[in-house]
Amino acid sequence: MKKRFFVIVLCIFLVSYVAAENYDNVKETELKFTIGSALNSIENNNPSLERLEVFLKLYPKKDFRQEIMDFKIKSNPEAETSFNGVVYYKGDKLSRRYEYSVDSDVKVKNVFNSMKSQVKFPFTKDLGMYEFLGETEFIDINNEIKQKTNEIIAGETDYYTAVYKIGEWVRQNVKYDLSTLTAETVQKSSWVLKNRKGVCDEITNLFISMLRSVGIPARFVTGTVYTEAIGGFGNHGWAEVYFPNIGWVPFDVTFGQYGWVDPTHLKLAETSDSGESSVD
């Protein structure tokens, strides 16, 4: 069973070591994060239903920026749970309605992966990251995307500079526009390039498509971030780009943060496509 995950609770408390509206120079943040949803079942009286497994995908993950201080999965009815976000219902715990949530305390550090030497572009060695090099449903790659990307980085021999040029072109030429957002989905990269507008997910889609079109692995990050535009935290999408001998490096084209993101960026998932289900 695959079902879209609907957020019903999103409460984040920010504690920073420096009081500031601009969080670029904040050393780290401590975030209290709660996310939850519910599932209605029409099969609870069906004897063929013996076990229900809910695989949650949106919750804070540990990485070089994020330290998980506390992590709890709550469920009604009670269920078996695991640290990797799986909720198990079986036997007398099967019900008509299931409610579940994740509560976590996360410390997000203002750090970045430094590059000790230049990476040449194009990088010819096979990295084996085919999942993050090909096109997907929303991160598509057509001739127009390939042509524009090659035009932007024509003659470039430095890996980071190529990524930067692509990101900066997208930021300068794609207008942030909430009118593209629908309740069902976001627009594909090809649509964004043609119409030159989009929200953060769509801007990130195009950025990733352009990178992949020239052999640079990139993945989509789902998370939340603090923004002065709404005076609080909101859902957000950005990218992570793979650098040989370094690893995955964050790039937020919407915020103009390249190779680093500020410590209000809380990562919940990384996927090959922006339209993947949030719960299975």
Coordinates of C-alpha atoms in Angstrom, one line a residue, residues 3 5 19 37 39 47 64 79 89 99-100 102 113 123 126 130 140 154 161 173 204 238 267 276:
K3 CA -0.2 6.5 0.4
F5 CA 1.8 11.3 4.0
A19 CA 20.2 36.0 18.6
S37 CA -0.5 11.7 10.3
L39 CA -4.6 6.3 8.2
P47 CA -9.8 -11.8 8.0
F64 CA 27.4 15.3 9.4
A79 CA 2.2 -0.7 17.9
Y89 CA 0.3 -3.3 13.7
E99 CA -2.6 7.6 14.2
Y100 CA 1.1 7.9 14.4
V102 CA 7.4 11.1 15.4
N113 CA 32.4 19.7 3.9
F123 CA 34.6 13.9 -13.9
D126 CA 32.2 5.9 -13.1
Y130 CA 22.9 5.7 -11.5
D140 CA 13.1 15.0 -16.2
A154 CA 30.7 25.9 -21.7
T161 CA 32.4 26.1 -10.4
N173 CA 16.4 33.1 -14.2
T204 CA 15.4 22.4 -7.1
W238 CA 16.8 21.7 -1.6
K267 CA 16.6 17.5 6.6
E276 CA 8.1 10.2 -4.1

